[in-house]
């Protein structure tokens, strides 16, 4: 088999598929369950277009780390609650939709495959909201974005930094109506492992899945819940980091290997905006209830980004942050994610054992871990808030 770039470097962005004049590249899952691009050698004419646009081989020119950083959240509470952090993505999407433009982002299709989708109405926006921690398939998307832009449409493209780099390489030119946003990224998990979890849970709950939510905010933004709803009304709900998927993603066991050598985990940004979870590492005074609903960090990276921020900022509650604070509280502006030394063993067992056997061996959340998760953050409340809650509980008795 011939690859566009080595398997451990390929990010699975699929841009090579869209650029190939011979249509002889396809996306396939490797054994571990990550999308990689494979060339059909018979039809390849060695034109080199795939190498020209590959974000692992070519890095777009960035902003030299020249950005403004904000702590912010969307004033629209519904959009905010249903987003992973402060709902800043929805605010940018609204800007484009109000101009009759198209928004591109990752959503599950009816078979729960994660793909990039084009949406053009407010009603479709919810499917793009929320982080999904597996790779999205973008085959055909770069062609659509370019066609929209050539037809004068406004476009918002949202994706990982490497997907944004792929788009920049693909387009070559800047387009006035194109707005791009990436996010700080600690990589994606194995789609094959994720799908196996879904099959396992469907069997366990005796019903088909109807919805998946990686980061529910029932217990607040700082303690996300992984929620899967089934057709028979049952729900699998677990703290994300203790869930059947998040537990291994947290420990960097089921993550994509190439994310460990990501070139884009740096202050050098080239998308107009970079979104991130608000780190809370500095002692900025924030009422606890605001943290619970979710707060974003937003980096405005380009001149175009600055102009758009001026137009959308009234829809956000925002506070400008000093650059050094933003950088020090955002690890993936400084270095790429690590990959666990146990990853090889994890995948060896995953690929050789029966899935239920594998889960028995690896997935055992201790009571201590559960307790720790349940009570973490409790003591962040101010003494007044704490006493108020105790008082309330006593009154209820
Ligand atoms: C795989 C992944 C890793 C991340 N890692 C970090 C991190 O380490 N630190 C950090 O601060 N923030 C990280 N984020 C970003 C963070 O979780 C929020 O997505 C971001 O702050 C925007 O939140 P929001 O509330 O504004 O928007 P949301 O409504 O949550 O919007 C999420 C946006 O991300 C897009 N998206 C979702 N899943 C994917 C995917 N798999 N591939 C491509 N695009 C996708 C959606 O289309 C949407 O545009 C990560 C996100 C993802 C998807």
Tab-separated table of C-alpha atoms and ligand atoms in Angstrom:
chain	number	residue	atom	x	y	z
A	1	UNK	CA	0.000	0.000	0.000
A	2	UNK	CA	1.257	3.490	-0.781
A	3	UNK	CA	0.543	6.378	1.573
A	4	UNK	CA	0.660	10.130	0.908
A	5	UNK	CA	2.765	10.576	4.022
A	6	UNK	CA	3.985	8.035	6.598
A	7	UNK	CA	1.192	6.448	8.647
A	8	UNK	CA	2.473	7.856	11.948
A	9	UNK	CA	2.517	11.383	10.470
A	10	UNK	CA	-0.799	11.391	8.542
A	11	UNK	CA	-3.445	13.441	10.369
A	12	UNK	CA	-6.395	12.037	8.379
A	13	UNK	CA	-7.525	15.465	7.116
A	14	UNK	CA	-8.460	14.081	3.649
A	15	UNK	CA	-7.277	17.161	1.762
A	16	UNK	CA	-5.220	14.944	-0.568
A	17	UNK	CA	-8.443	13.291	-1.713
A	18	UNK	CA	-9.988	16.587	-2.763
A	19	UNK	CA	-6.889	17.877	-4.564
A	20	UNK	CA	-6.045	14.680	-6.476
A	21	UNK	CA	-6.763	15.255	-10.216
A	22	UNK	CA	-6.896	11.486	-10.815
A	23	UNK	CA	-9.230	10.795	-7.881
A	24	UNK	CA	-6.946	7.939	-6.914
A	25	UNK	CA	-6.645	8.637	-3.159
A	26	UNK	CA	-9.093	7.288	-0.609
A	27	UNK	CA	-9.500	7.366	3.152
A	28	UNK	CA	-9.235	4.038	4.914
A	29	UNK	CA	-9.186	3.056	8.557
A	30	UNK	CA	-5.904	1.629	9.763
A	31	UNK	CA	-5.917	-1.268	12.209
A	32	UNK	CA	-6.125	1.015	15.238
A	33	UNK	CA	-9.132	2.781	13.788
A	34	UNK	CA	-7.725	6.072	12.502
A	35	UNK	CA	-8.424	7.449	9.037
A	36	UNK	CA	-5.379	7.499	6.762
A	37	UNK	CA	-5.086	8.319	3.083
A	38	UNK	CA	-4.075	5.581	0.701
A	39	UNK	CA	-3.001	5.991	-2.956
A	40	UNK	CA	-4.183	3.685	-5.698
A	41	UNK	CA	-0.796	3.384	-7.429
A	42	UNK	CA	-2.189	2.175	-10.742
A	43	UNK	CA	-3.821	5.537	-11.451
A	44	UNK	CA	-1.359	7.905	-9.757
A	45	UNK	CA	0.477	10.208	-12.210
A	46	UNK	CA	2.968	11.493	-9.608
A	47	UNK	CA	1.811	15.103	-9.996
A	48	UNK	CA	2.755	15.891	-6.379
A	49	UNK	CA	-0.447	17.865	-5.629
A	50	UNK	CA	-1.176	15.737	-2.556
A	51	UNK	CA	2.254	16.517	-1.131
A	52	UNK	CA	1.798	20.246	-1.828
A	53	UNK	CA	-1.341	20.530	0.322
A	54	UNK	CA	-0.579	17.997	3.075
A	55	UNK	CA	-0.543	19.852	6.452
A	56	UNK	CA	1.964	17.361	7.836
A	57	UNK	CA	4.417	18.325	5.118
A	58	UNK	CA	3.567	21.994	4.581
A	59	UNK	CA	2.765	24.507	7.335
A	60	UNK	CA	0.867	27.704	6.400
A	61	UNK	CA	2.395	31.039	7.400
A	62	UNK	CA	1.164	32.093	10.833
A	63	UNK	CA	0.795	35.286	12.854
A	64	UNK	CA	4.097	35.136	14.765
A	65	UNK	CA	2.197	34.616	18.002
A	66	UNK	CA	0.529	38.011	17.624
A	67	UNK	CA	-2.969	37.535	19.080
A	68	UNK	CA	-5.367	39.101	21.546
A	69	UNK	CA	-6.743	36.725	24.163
A	70	UNK	CA	-10.163	36.913	25.804
A	71	UNK	CA	-12.089	35.052	28.423
A	72	UNK	CA	-15.652	35.039	27.114
A	73	UNK	CA	-19.028	33.393	26.823
A	74	UNK	CA	-22.049	33.663	24.584
A	75	UNK	CA	-24.874	35.857	25.920
A	76	UNK	CA	-27.290	33.363	24.377
A	77	UNK	CA	-27.600	30.952	27.304
A	78	UNK	CA	-29.111	28.106	25.277
A	79	UNK	CA	-26.251	28.179	22.771
A	80	UNK	CA	-23.758	28.381	25.629
A	81	UNK	CA	-25.188	25.509	27.675
A	82	UNK	CA	-25.286	23.275	24.612
A	83	UNK	CA	-21.673	23.998	23.662
A	84	UNK	CA	-18.544	22.468	25.134
A	85	UNK	CA	-17.101	25.621	26.652
A	86	UNK	CA	-18.557	29.154	26.405
A	87	UNK	CA	-20.362	28.825	23.056
A	88	UNK	CA	-18.075	31.167	21.168
A	89	UNK	CA	-18.271	28.957	18.066
A	90	UNK	CA	-22.037	29.545	17.869
A	91	UNK	CA	-21.470	33.289	18.066
A	92	UNK	CA	-19.131	33.154	15.032
A	93	UNK	CA	-21.543	30.820	13.220
A	94	UNK	CA	-24.405	33.297	13.781
A	95	UNK	CA	-22.306	36.049	12.182
A	96	UNK	CA	-21.969	33.940	9.015
A	97	UNK	CA	-25.555	32.632	8.973
A	98	UNK	CA	-26.905	36.189	9.297
A	99	UNK	CA	-25.047	36.909	6.040
A	100	UNK	CA	-26.665	33.898	4.327
A	101	UNK	CA	-23.357	32.053	4.450
A	102	UNK	CA	-22.449	28.431	5.083
A	103	UNK	CA	-20.877	27.005	8.218
A	104	UNK	CA	-18.686	23.904	8.185
A	105	UNK	CA	-18.019	21.792	11.269
A	106	UNK	CA	-18.057	18.255	12.667
A	107	UNK	CA	-21.347	16.440	13.289
A	108	UNK	CA	-22.572	12.865	13.595
A	109	UNK	CA	-24.541	11.544	10.651
A	110	UNK	CA	-27.484	9.159	11.079
A	111	UNK	CA	-25.082	6.193	11.505
A	112	UNK	CA	-23.042	8.016	14.150
A	113	UNK	CA	-20.074	8.474	11.850
A	114	UNK	CA	-18.388	11.791	12.503
A	115	UNK	CA	-18.133	13.863	9.333
A	116	UNK	CA	-17.692	17.511	8.453
A	117	UNK	CA	-20.992	19.009	7.337
A	118	UNK	CA	-22.133	22.165	5.650
A	119	UNK	CA	-25.046	23.941	7.305
A	120	UNK	CA	-26.816	27.117	6.214
A	121	UNK	CA	-29.559	27.646	8.768
A	122	UNK	CA	-29.811	28.368	12.474
A	123	UNK	CA	-31.985	25.241	12.944
A	124	UNK	CA	-29.106	22.989	11.870
A	125	UNK	CA	-26.507	24.664	14.077
A	126	UNK	CA	-27.019	22.418	17.164
A	127	UNK	CA	-25.556	19.360	15.366
A	128	UNK	CA	-22.220	21.148	14.943
A	129	UNK	CA	-22.059	22.274	18.549
A	130	UNK	CA	-19.975	20.401	21.078
A	131	UNK	CA	-16.583	18.681	20.969
A	132	UNK	CA	-16.502	15.137	19.650
A	133	UNK	CA	-13.192	13.541	20.536
A	134	UNK	CA	-12.662	11.371	17.481
A	135	UNK	CA	-11.459	12.200	13.959
A	136	UNK	CA	-13.942	13.753	11.558
A	137	UNK	CA	-14.048	12.711	7.896
A	138	UNK	CA	-13.628	15.736	5.586
A	139	UNK	CA	-13.627	14.023	2.183
A	140	UNK	CA	-15.250	16.403	-0.324
A	141	UNK	CA	-15.444	19.334	2.115
A	142	UNK	CA	-12.507	21.379	0.765
A	143	UNK	CA	-14.066	21.300	-2.720
A	144	UNK	CA	-17.381	22.550	-1.293
A	145	UNK	CA	-15.724	25.373	0.695
A	146	UNK	CA	-13.838	26.565	-2.371
A	147	UNK	CA	-16.946	26.438	-4.524
A	148	UNK	CA	-18.898	28.491	-1.925
A	149	UNK	CA	-16.137	31.090	-1.789
A	150	UNK	CA	-15.860	31.349	-5.580
A	151	UNK	CA	-19.606	31.954	-5.636
A	152	UNK	CA	-19.100	34.875	-3.245
A	153	UNK	CA	-20.641	33.160	-0.195
A	154	UNK	CA	-19.600	33.833	3.361
A	155	UNK	CA	-18.061	30.740	4.946
A	156	UNK	CA	-17.080	29.767	8.483
A	157	UNK	CA	-14.811	26.739	8.629
A	158	UNK	CA	-14.301	25.175	12.043
A	159	UNK	CA	-11.956	22.280	12.714
A	160	UNK	CA	-8.736	21.111	14.275
A	161	UNK	CA	-5.623	23.202	13.576
A	162	UNK	CA	-4.373	20.573	11.104
A	163	UNK	CA	-7.706	20.606	9.219
A	164	UNK	CA	-7.506	24.394	9.044
A	165	UNK	CA	-3.924	24.132	7.757
A	166	UNK	CA	-5.139	21.664	5.124
A	167	UNK	CA	-7.822	24.124	4.001
A	168	UNK	CA	-5.322	27.011	3.799
A	169	UNK	CA	-2.955	24.869	1.713
A	170	UNK	CA	-5.795	23.736	-0.515
A	171	UNK	CA	-7.134	27.252	-1.197
A	172	UNK	CA	-3.684	28.872	-1.663
A	173	UNK	CA	-5.342	32.343	-1.793
A	174	UNK	CA	-7.114	34.213	0.959
A	175	UNK	CA	-10.788	34.877	0.368
A	176	UNK	CA	-12.437	37.956	1.839
A	177	UNK	CA	-15.556	36.042	2.886
A	178	UNK	CA	-13.765	33.137	4.537
A	179	UNK	CA	-13.562	33.004	8.315
A	180	UNK	CA	-11.597	30.195	9.928
A	181	UNK	CA	-11.547	28.972	13.497
A	182	UNK	CA	-9.544	26.219	15.096
A	183	UNK	CA	-9.199	25.201	18.746
A	184	UNK	CA	-6.465	24.172	21.089
A	185	UNK	CA	-6.272	20.490	20.499
A	186	UNK	CA	-4.990	17.535	22.485
A	187	UNK	CA	-5.709	15.129	19.650
A	188	UNK	CA	-8.415	12.683	18.681
A	189	UNK	CA	-9.252	9.181	19.840
A	190	UNK	CA	-9.637	5.969	17.841
A	191	UNK	CA	-12.853	5.802	15.822
A	192	UNK	CA	-12.707	2.002	15.837
A	193	UNK	CA	-12.478	1.897	19.624
A	194	UNK	CA	-15.291	4.469	19.887
A	195	UNK	CA	-17.518	2.421	17.557
A	196	UNK	CA	-16.825	-0.724	19.565
A	197	UNK	CA	-17.918	1.136	22.705
A	198	UNK	CA	-21.184	2.047	20.966
A	199	UNK	CA	-21.830	-1.567	19.907
A	200	UNK	CA	-20.989	-2.777	23.429
A	201	UNK	CA	-23.359	-0.250	25.023
A	202	UNK	CA	-26.165	-0.974	22.563
A	203	UNK	CA	-25.916	-4.641	23.535
A	204	UNK	CA	-25.765	-3.839	27.238
A	205	UNK	CA	-28.726	-1.449	27.134
A	206	UNK	CA	-30.660	-3.616	24.639
A	207	UNK	CA	-31.495	-0.784	22.306
A	208	UNK	CA	-30.225	1.434	19.479
A	209	UNK	CA	-28.444	4.682	20.215
A	210	UNK	CA	-30.317	7.852	19.352
A	211	UNK	CA	-27.903	10.537	20.603
A	212	UNK	CA	-24.347	11.013	21.852
A	213	UNK	CA	-23.053	13.885	23.958
A	214	UNK	CA	-19.385	13.983	24.948
A	215	UNK	CA	-19.545	16.898	27.335
A	216	UNK	CA	-22.898	17.338	29.008
A	217	UNK	CA	-23.023	20.116	31.602
A	218	UNK	CA	-25.475	18.580	34.078
A	219	UNK	CA	-22.768	18.663	36.775
A	220	UNK	CA	-21.251	21.847	35.361
A	221	UNK	CA	-18.627	22.632	32.764
A	222	UNK	CA	-15.738	21.490	34.945
A	223	UNK	CA	-17.228	18.020	35.414
A	224	UNK	CA	-18.481	17.026	31.980
A	225	UNK	CA	-20.679	13.972	31.517
A	226	UNK	CA	-20.621	11.555	28.599
A	227	UNK	CA	-24.225	10.797	27.738
A	228	UNK	CA	-25.665	8.240	25.357
A	229	UNK	CA	-29.418	7.982	24.897
A	230	UNK	CA	-31.131	4.853	23.637
A	231	UNK	CA	-34.365	4.329	21.712
A	232	UNK	CA	-35.897	2.446	24.678
A	233	UNK	CA	-35.528	5.539	26.867
A	234	UNK	CA	-32.494	4.314	28.823
A	235	UNK	CA	-29.458	6.560	29.249
A	236	UNK	CA	-25.777	5.765	29.772
A	237	UNK	CA	-24.411	8.682	31.781
A	238	UNK	CA	-20.978	8.877	33.352
A	239	UNK	CA	-18.472	11.598	34.216
A	240	UNK	CA	-16.673	12.002	30.877
A	241	UNK	CA	-13.228	11.229	32.290
A	242	UNK	CA	-14.527	8.044	33.920
A	243	UNK	CA	-16.613	6.915	30.952
A	244	UNK	CA	-15.873	3.927	28.750
A	245	UNK	CA	-14.328	6.262	26.161
A	246	UNK	CA	-13.073	9.272	28.132
A	247	UNK	CA	-11.222	7.106	30.661
A	248	UNK	CA	-8.727	5.947	28.023
A	249	UNK	CA	-8.701	9.210	26.095
A	250	UNK	CA	-7.782	11.013	29.321
A	251	UNK	CA	-4.847	8.664	29.814
A	252	UNK	CA	-3.697	9.158	26.172
A	253	UNK	CA	-4.072	5.449	25.447
A	254	UNK	CA	-6.525	5.419	22.546
A	255	UNK	CA	-5.249	8.617	20.920
A	256	UNK	CA	-3.954	9.124	17.405
A	257	UNK	CA	-0.223	8.613	17.277
A	258	UNK	CA	0.453	11.526	14.889
A	259	UNK	CA	-1.146	13.940	17.414
A	260	UNK	CA	1.910	13.328	19.612
A	261	UNK	CA	4.084	15.063	17.012
A	262	UNK	CA	1.581	17.791	16.047
A	263	UNK	CA	3.193	20.836	14.409
A	264	UNK	CA	0.285	23.072	15.298
A	265	UNK	CA	0.452	23.061	19.086
A	266	UNK	CA	2.183	26.438	19.181
A	267	UNK	CA	1.488	30.149	19.660
A	268	UNK	CA	1.983	30.606	15.921
A	269	UNK	CA	-1.649	30.628	14.706
A	270	UNK	CA	-2.958	31.061	11.161
A	271	UNK	CA	-6.738	30.676	11.603
A	272	UNK	CA	-8.669	33.875	12.308
A	273	UNK	CA	-9.756	32.559	15.708
A	274	UNK	CA	-8.591	29.905	18.145
A	275	UNK	CA	-11.140	28.642	20.660
A	276	UNK	CA	-10.308	26.832	23.874
A	277	UNK	CA	-11.654	25.789	27.208
A	278	UNK	CA	-11.104	28.525	29.751
A	279	UNK	CA	-8.237	27.327	31.897
A	280	UNK	CA	-9.087	28.981	35.248
A	281	UNK	CA	-5.429	28.808	36.234
A	282	UNK	CA	-5.229	32.473	37.170
A	283	UNK	CA	-7.290	33.839	40.008
A	284	UNK	CA	-9.725	35.871	37.949
A	285	UNK	CA	-12.823	36.439	40.027
A	286	UNK	CA	-15.669	34.544	38.416
A	287	UNK	CA	-18.898	33.600	40.087
A	288	UNK	CA	-19.188	29.828	40.329
A	289	UNK	CA	-22.444	29.743	38.388
A	290	UNK	CA	-20.685	31.298	35.378
A	291	UNK	CA	-18.001	28.600	35.422
A	292	UNK	CA	-20.727	25.965	35.576
A	293	UNK	CA	-22.354	27.119	32.335
A	294	UNK	CA	-19.026	27.124	30.520
A	295	UNK	CA	-16.394	29.695	29.672
A	296	UNK	CA	-14.197	29.935	26.583
A	297	UNK	CA	-10.802	31.337	25.914
A	298	UNK	CA	-10.763	33.049	22.529
A	299	UNK	CA	-7.654	34.041	20.610
A	300	UNK	CA	-8.148	36.611	17.877
A	301	UNK	CA	-5.271	35.913	15.537
A	302	UNK	CA	-5.613	37.979	12.371
A	303	UNK	CA	-6.688	41.392	11.125
A	304	UNK	CA	-9.827	39.835	9.651
A	305	UNK	CA	-10.492	38.165	13.006
A	306	UNK	CA	-10.158	41.542	14.767
A	307	UNK	CA	-12.697	43.171	12.450
A	308	UNK	CA	-15.199	40.360	12.958
A	309	UNK	CA	-14.625	40.333	16.725
A	310	UNK	CA	-15.565	44.056	16.789
A	311	UNK	CA	-18.859	43.143	15.137
A	312	UNK	CA	-19.748	40.152	17.300
A	313	UNK	CA	-18.381	41.191	20.677
A	314	UNK	CA	-21.697	42.602	21.866
A	315	UNK	CA	-23.105	39.080	21.719
A	316	UNK	CA	-20.415	37.934	24.137
A	317	UNK	CA	-19.515	38.689	27.718
A	318	UNK	CA	-15.757	39.152	27.449
A	319	UNK	CA	-12.685	40.213	29.377
A	320	UNK	CA	-9.337	40.746	27.666
A	321	UNK	CA	-6.522	38.631	29.165
A	322	UNK	CA	-2.815	39.319	29.249
A	323	UNK	CA	-1.027	37.269	26.611
A	324	UNK	CA	1.380	35.607	29.039
A	325	UNK	CA	-1.543	34.451	31.197
A	326	UNK	CA	-3.331	32.997	28.172
A	327	UNK	CA	-0.183	31.183	27.093
A	328	UNK	CA	0.700	29.855	30.523
A	329	UNK	CA	-2.810	28.507	31.090
A	330	UNK	CA	-3.034	26.846	27.651
A	331	UNK	CA	-0.641	23.898	27.447
A	332	UNK	CA	-1.377	23.210	23.773
A	333	UNK	CA	-0.127	26.659	22.795
A	334	UNK	CA	3.262	25.504	24.000
A	335	UNK	CA	3.617	21.828	23.228
A	336	UNK	CA	1.858	18.911	21.663
A	337	UNK	CA	-0.037	16.282	23.576
A	338	UNK	CA	1.905	13.368	24.991
A	339	UNK	CA	1.191	9.778	24.035
A	340	UNK	CA	1.177	7.186	26.810
A	341	UNK	CA	4.046	4.729	26.902
A	342	UNK	CA	1.397	2.045	27.452
A	343	UNK	CA	-0.409	2.874	24.200
A	344	UNK	CA	1.213	0.028	22.240
A	345	UNK	CA	0.188	-2.534	24.866
A	346	UNK	CA	-3.305	-1.058	25.033
A	347	UNK	CA	-3.790	-1.470	21.268
A	348	UNK	CA	-2.157	-4.888	21.247
A	349	UNK	CA	-4.682	-6.126	23.801
A	350	UNK	CA	-7.539	-4.248	22.153
A	351	UNK	CA	-6.796	-5.890	18.818
A	352	UNK	CA	-6.211	-9.382	20.139
A	353	UNK	CA	-8.776	-9.766	22.935
A	354	UNK	CA	-12.512	-10.080	22.600
A	355	UNK	CA	-13.950	-6.593	23.338
A	356	UNK	CA	-15.805	-7.622	26.510
A	357	UNK	CA	-12.690	-9.349	27.796
A	358	UNK	CA	-10.664	-6.265	26.942
A	359	UNK	CA	-13.075	-3.992	28.805
A	360	UNK	CA	-12.942	-6.265	31.847
A	361	UNK	CA	-9.156	-6.110	31.844
A	362	UNK	CA	-8.723	-2.376	31.324
A	363	UNK	CA	-11.841	-0.528	32.392
A	364	UNK	CA	-12.124	-0.571	36.132
A	365	UNK	CA	-12.920	2.733	37.765
A	366	UNK	CA	-12.190	2.575	41.469
A	367	UNK	CA	-14.586	3.918	44.096
A	368	UNK	CA	-11.843	6.338	45.064
A	369	UNK	CA	-11.709	7.762	41.527
A	370	UNK	CA	-15.501	8.121	41.492
A	371	UNK	CA	-15.502	9.845	44.871
A	372	UNK	CA	-12.710	12.146	43.815
A	373	UNK	CA	-14.604	13.145	40.673
A	374	UNK	CA	-17.882	13.581	42.535
A	375	UNK	CA	-16.443	15.871	45.178
A	376	UNK	CA	-13.825	17.695	43.086
A	377	UNK	CA	-14.454	21.397	42.798
A	378	UNK	CA	-16.800	21.442	45.800
A	379	UNK	CA	-14.340	23.468	47.806
A	380	UNK	CA	-13.959	26.074	45.051
A	381	UNK	CA	-17.205	27.547	46.278
A	382	UNK	CA	-16.952	30.627	48.389
A	383	UNK	CA	-17.740	30.031	52.100
A	384	UNK	CA	-20.938	32.068	51.658
A	385	UNK	CA	-22.102	29.897	48.745
A	386	UNK	CA	-21.222	26.761	50.703
A	387	UNK	CA	-23.082	27.885	53.827
A	388	UNK	CA	-26.051	28.954	51.698
A	389	UNK	CA	-26.257	25.440	50.210
A	390	UNK	CA	-25.976	23.773	53.630
A	391	UNK	CA	-28.676	26.104	54.962
A	392	UNK	CA	-30.927	25.186	52.013
A	393	UNK	CA	-30.421	21.468	52.560
A	394	UNK	CA	-31.250	21.794	56.255
A	395	UNK	CA	-34.411	23.781	55.455
A	396	UNK	CA	-35.521	21.030	53.052
A	397	UNK	CA	-35.240	18.344	55.755
B	1	LIG	C1	-10.763	16.827	19.384
B	1	LIG	C2	-10.782	18.070	20.226
B	1	LIG	C3	-9.761	18.326	21.133
B	1	LIG	C4	-9.761	19.496	21.910
B	1	LIG	N1	-8.765	19.723	22.803
B	1	LIG	C5	-8.777	20.845	23.554
B	1	LIG	C6	-7.749	21.113	24.520
B	1	LIG	O1	-6.855	20.300	24.708
B	1	LIG	N2	-7.787	22.264	25.221
B	1	LIG	C7	-8.777	23.187	25.027
B	1	LIG	O2	-8.748	24.222	25.689
B	1	LIG	N3	-9.758	22.978	24.135
B	1	LIG	C8	-9.791	21.834	23.399
B	1	LIG	N4	-10.795	21.611	22.474
B	1	LIG	C9	-11.747	22.689	22.205
B	1	LIG	C10	-12.893	22.809	23.177
B	1	LIG	O3	-13.312	21.515	23.599
B	1	LIG	C11	-14.101	23.519	22.569
B	1	LIG	O4	-14.486	22.852	21.394
B	1	LIG	C12	-13.819	24.928	22.187
B	1	LIG	O5	-13.460	25.639	23.342
B	1	LIG	C13	-15.025	25.590	21.532
B	1	LIG	O6	-16.072	25.521	22.386
B	1	LIG	P1	-17.417	26.330	22.146
B	1	LIG	O7	-18.216	26.187	23.381
B	1	LIG	O8	-17.145	27.699	21.653
B	1	LIG	O9	-18.048	25.640	20.882
B	1	LIG	P2	-18.682	24.232	20.611
B	1	LIG	O10	-20.107	24.404	20.280
B	1	LIG	O11	-18.327	23.276	21.625
B	1	LIG	O12	-18.010	23.920	19.202
B	1	LIG	C14	-17.125	22.931	18.944
B	1	LIG	C15	-16.597	23.174	17.535
B	1	LIG	O13	-15.631	22.181	17.276
B	1	LIG	C16	-15.980	21.450	16.112
B	1	LIG	N5	-15.634	20.064	16.362
B	1	LIG	C17	-16.162	19.256	17.290
B	1	LIG	N6	-15.577	18.059	17.255
B	1	LIG	C18	-14.674	18.112	16.266
B	1	LIG	C19	-13.761	17.168	15.720
B	1	LIG	N7	-13.661	15.929	16.198
B	1	LIG	N8	-12.981	17.548	14.695
B	1	LIG	C20	-13.082	18.799	14.189
B	1	LIG	N9	-13.918	19.731	14.668
B	1	LIG	C21	-14.712	19.387	15.685
B	1	LIG	C22	-17.468	21.655	15.931
B	1	LIG	O14	-17.840	21.539	14.597
B	1	LIG	C23	-17.646	23.070	16.454
B	1	LIG	O15	-17.346	23.967	15.452
B	1	LIG	C24	-10.828	20.424	21.735
B	1	LIG	C25	-11.863	20.143	20.841
B	1	LIG	C26	-11.855	18.978	20.096
B	1	LIG	C27	-12.980	18.715	19.126
